[in-house]
C-alpha atoms as one frame of an Amber mdcrd trajectory, in Angstrom:
protein
  -0.109  -0.052  -0.110   1.363   3.529  -1.113   1.619   6.099   1.665   0.186
   9.147   0.799   2.258  11.496   2.617   3.361  13.096  -0.640   1.134  14.309
  -3.278   0.806  16.713  -6.199  -1.780  16.652  -8.993  -0.781  19.761 -10.278
   1.968  22.337 -10.773  -0.264  25.095  -9.628  -1.679  23.817  -6.254  -0.669
  25.461  -3.228   2.965  24.277  -2.571   3.131  23.191   1.207   6.443  20.806
   0.880   9.764  20.885  -1.126  12.748  18.805  -1.709  15.920  20.686  -2.149
  19.581  20.090  -1.673  22.557  22.602  -0.288  24.916  23.497  -3.095  27.783
  22.509  -1.061  29.488  20.635  -3.906  27.782  22.344  -6.931  29.988  22.992
 -10.022  29.431  24.395 -12.986  30.496  21.435 -15.674  30.497  21.256 -19.324
  27.312  19.273 -19.690  24.850  21.510 -21.002  24.819  24.366 -23.584  24.130
  27.228 -20.955  27.139  25.977 -18.603  29.612  25.738 -21.741  29.016  29.310
 -22.731  29.248  30.552 -19.348  32.957  28.687 -18.903  33.977  29.485 -22.702
  33.141  33.486 -21.602  35.429  33.165 -18.824  32.657  32.585 -15.730  33.669
  31.243 -12.344  31.111  30.463  -9.818  31.242  32.960  -6.790  31.161  30.283
  -3.751  30.016  33.110  -1.428  26.989  34.487  -3.590  25.857  30.979  -4.470
  25.606  29.930  -0.767  23.569  33.392  -0.088  21.390  32.822  -3.447  20.376
  29.426  -1.722  19.782  30.987   1.563  17.379  33.633  -0.414  15.646  30.511
  -2.296  14.817  28.775   1.264  13.780  32.032   2.724  11.349  32.655   0.076
  10.027  29.720   0.370   9.832  29.486   4.119   8.091  33.157   3.911   5.590
  31.473   1.558   4.825  28.761   4.171   6.464  25.775   2.331   8.278  23.293
   4.499  11.612  22.671   3.335  13.259  18.989   3.044  16.767  18.578   2.120
  19.135  16.043   0.408  22.428  15.110   2.094  25.146  16.794  -0.833  27.647
  14.421  -1.914  30.996  15.533  -3.292  30.684  13.296  -6.693  27.382  14.610
  -7.339  27.945  18.240  -8.597  24.381  18.794 -10.009  22.491  16.894  -7.067
  21.381  20.872  -6.135  18.449  20.260  -9.395  16.213  17.849  -7.367  13.766
  18.125  -9.953  15.062  15.560 -12.013  15.626  12.511  -9.636  12.039  11.895
  -8.857   8.686  13.148  -9.711   5.926  13.237  -6.874   2.589  12.272  -8.898
  -1.373  11.764  -7.369  -0.204   8.217  -7.130   3.133   8.345  -5.045   6.679
   8.731  -5.926   8.376   7.610  -9.454  12.267   7.501  -9.230  13.327   8.841
 -12.424  16.048   7.559 -14.763  18.556  10.307 -14.929  20.783  10.093 -18.523
  23.834  12.154 -17.708  26.508   9.775 -16.244  27.661  12.395 -13.664  24.321
  12.185 -12.454  23.142   8.662 -12.468  24.687   8.252  -8.872  21.799  10.796
  -7.429  19.259   7.538  -7.232  20.650   6.378  -4.290  20.318   9.705  -2.104
  16.794   9.817  -3.870  15.900   6.322  -2.193  17.247   7.133   1.084  15.170
  10.153   1.256  11.985   8.097   0.473  10.484   5.670   2.568   9.912   2.439
   0.644   6.326   2.205   0.410   6.365   6.175  -0.716   7.788   4.872  -4.027
   4.917   4.321  -6.631   6.939   3.168  -9.604  10.724   3.306 -10.772  11.506
   4.158 -14.168  13.235   1.273 -15.995  13.169   2.146 -19.680  14.989   4.577
 -21.566  15.936   7.666 -19.644  13.245  10.495 -18.020  13.996  13.447 -15.699
  11.857  15.594 -13.929  12.379  18.775 -15.504  10.805  17.384 -18.434   7.665
  16.382 -16.921   4.577  18.497 -16.172   1.813  17.708 -14.099  -0.295  20.484
 -15.330  -3.747  19.673 -13.491  -5.533  16.878 -12.809  -5.812  14.864 -15.873
  -3.441  16.621 -17.854  -0.168  15.652 -18.235   2.949  16.700 -20.743   6.443
  15.335 -20.982   9.146  16.894 -22.904  11.563  14.756 -25.116  14.618  16.143
 -26.615  16.679  12.984 -26.662  19.517  14.355 -24.423  17.805  13.985 -20.901
  14.166  12.534 -21.514  14.132  10.361 -24.657  10.939   8.464 -26.249  11.301
   5.181 -24.373  11.467   7.198 -21.167   8.523   9.307 -21.646   6.328   6.289
 -23.195   6.827   4.614 -19.938   5.972   7.242 -17.663   3.000   8.513 -19.766
   1.746   4.647 -20.083   0.915   4.795 -16.067  -1.180   7.888 -16.395  -2.900
   6.745 -19.665  -3.906   3.990 -17.333  -5.413   6.291 -15.256  -7.663   8.243
 -17.742  -5.065  11.194 -18.374  -4.766  13.245 -21.318  -0.903  13.144 -22.170
   1.255  14.480 -24.843   5.158  14.269 -25.746   6.522  17.542 -26.445   9.514
  17.456 -28.783  12.039  20.019 -28.917  16.093  20.479 -29.473  18.423  18.764
 -27.308  19.948  22.106 -26.439  17.132  23.237 -24.445  18.226  20.596 -21.791
  14.536  20.179 -20.527  11.269  20.964 -21.299  11.266  23.617 -17.979  13.856
  25.580 -19.782  10.989  26.579 -22.396   7.387  25.895 -20.707   6.469  26.213
 -17.113   3.071  26.707 -15.183   2.950  29.798 -13.175  -0.981  29.696 -12.081
  -3.870  27.822 -13.306  -4.171  27.516 -17.050  -1.280  30.119 -17.257   2.147
  29.514 -18.395   5.344  31.663 -19.520   6.922  30.217 -22.571   9.500  30.169
 -25.202   6.643  29.929 -28.012   8.980  30.399 -30.737  10.656  27.171 -29.557
   7.497  25.092 -29.238   5.957  23.699 -32.171   2.876  24.924 -33.655   1.160
  21.424 -33.209   2.259  21.979 -29.393   1.020  25.418 -29.054  -2.759  24.246
 -30.645  -2.620  21.681 -27.740  -2.219  23.880 -24.996  -4.557  25.989 -26.447
  -7.473  23.573 -27.051  -6.462  22.630 -23.311  -7.242  25.908 -22.003  -3.770
  27.160 -21.000  -2.697  30.441 -21.747   0.854  31.096 -22.693   2.964  34.328
 -21.991   6.028  34.635 -24.111   9.295  34.521 -23.274  12.253  35.135 -25.798
  15.007  32.792 -27.023  17.425  35.001 -24.979  15.560  35.208 -21.880  14.979
  31.389 -21.564  18.409  30.254 -22.620  20.772  33.023 -20.882  18.511  33.747
 -17.986  16.642  30.648 -17.518  13.509  32.924 -17.320  10.849  30.245 -17.856
  12.453  28.111 -14.817   9.944  29.355 -12.304   8.215  27.843  -9.473   4.581
  28.339  -8.897   3.348  28.293  -5.256  -0.114  28.477  -5.728  -2.722  31.012
  -4.848  -1.457  33.536  -7.556   2.241  33.169  -6.118   5.117  32.554  -8.119
   9.227  32.453  -7.299  10.912  33.608 -10.370  14.566  35.213 -10.479  15.449
  38.474  -9.581  17.199  38.787 -12.731  14.236  38.453 -14.875  13.187  41.557
 -14.717  10.815  42.134 -17.612   9.149  38.485 -17.145   8.811  39.210 -13.292
   7.010  42.814 -14.534   4.678  40.547 -16.787   3.603  38.329 -13.821   2.797
  41.070 -11.545   0.917  42.146 -14.342  -1.137  39.053 -14.635  -1.794  39.850
 -10.726   0.827  37.683  -9.665   2.821  37.989  -6.266   6.407  37.298  -7.299
   9.087  36.493  -4.947  12.424  37.286  -6.844  15.420  35.845  -4.965  18.905
  36.540  -6.943  19.796  32.972  -8.491  22.045  33.769 -11.278  25.218  31.827
  -9.892  22.689  28.548 -10.748  21.158  29.956 -14.047  24.839  30.496 -15.436
  25.160  26.897 -14.886  21.839  25.687 -16.584  19.514  25.558 -13.867  17.181
  27.790 -11.632  14.394  27.663  -9.074  12.333  25.289 -11.184  14.960  22.906
 -11.390  16.172  23.267  -8.052  12.674  22.377  -6.289  10.968  19.033  -6.331
   7.449  19.706  -4.872   6.423  17.059  -2.733   2.732  18.384  -1.397   0.350
  20.269  -3.098  -3.421  21.047  -1.919  -5.452  19.256  -4.815  -6.879  21.366
  -7.490  -9.996  19.004  -7.168 -10.456  20.208  -3.518 -10.017  24.019  -4.211
């Protein structure tokens, strides 16, 4: 019997608990185009700022009444801070994903030590799939990104099959590998509202979002890749955490009536991740009970 301590059925229900990992051993490594560009331009991590920025994120979460849970950081896991990828909370229990990059495979062990055995509903065994590509949009609606670089078709198909068995409407969204994960170009910010690099998504996918009542606020390619501008975290109740440096996007979100918490996070975005990557929601209020 799967325990129901952890539960989400959307990306936008009121967030109660979240999983993070301190950036003690975080490094920029040439495993994605964003980090490669940062390093090629002579960028180096400011570890004092890195620690302070992680603290700002935790303070923003706690200020929004979110309980923060932490993985133990390990020196051989430089991207463990991006907790979004190694597991996925669902309405049915936790799924342990299957990371593709060799420098991240070991993260599965720490994930399994965090969850109680009866909290794990499924473990992915086919191909590869990472949490940054999984978007539980709302009850009954799921999108999974497929680039081949982090999530491939076999991994996405296995994950989707479990939701289709439960009667959900699901879609694979394909995009070029250099975007890393779907959450670099698309993220929900409030119920039926998302931000997206619309020019980077296929017309058929844009039509699918529209047909399902999802309104998209446009983000430019530069904002998505240089600033990780789409990589935000919805807190529910019309609140969102978005990086301080995403000034235009934050203005747009506020114009939509959202409350924006804006911690500084450039030490992470320059390495290819931001607040959505750094957080795995463990428990949200169901949209069906709102």
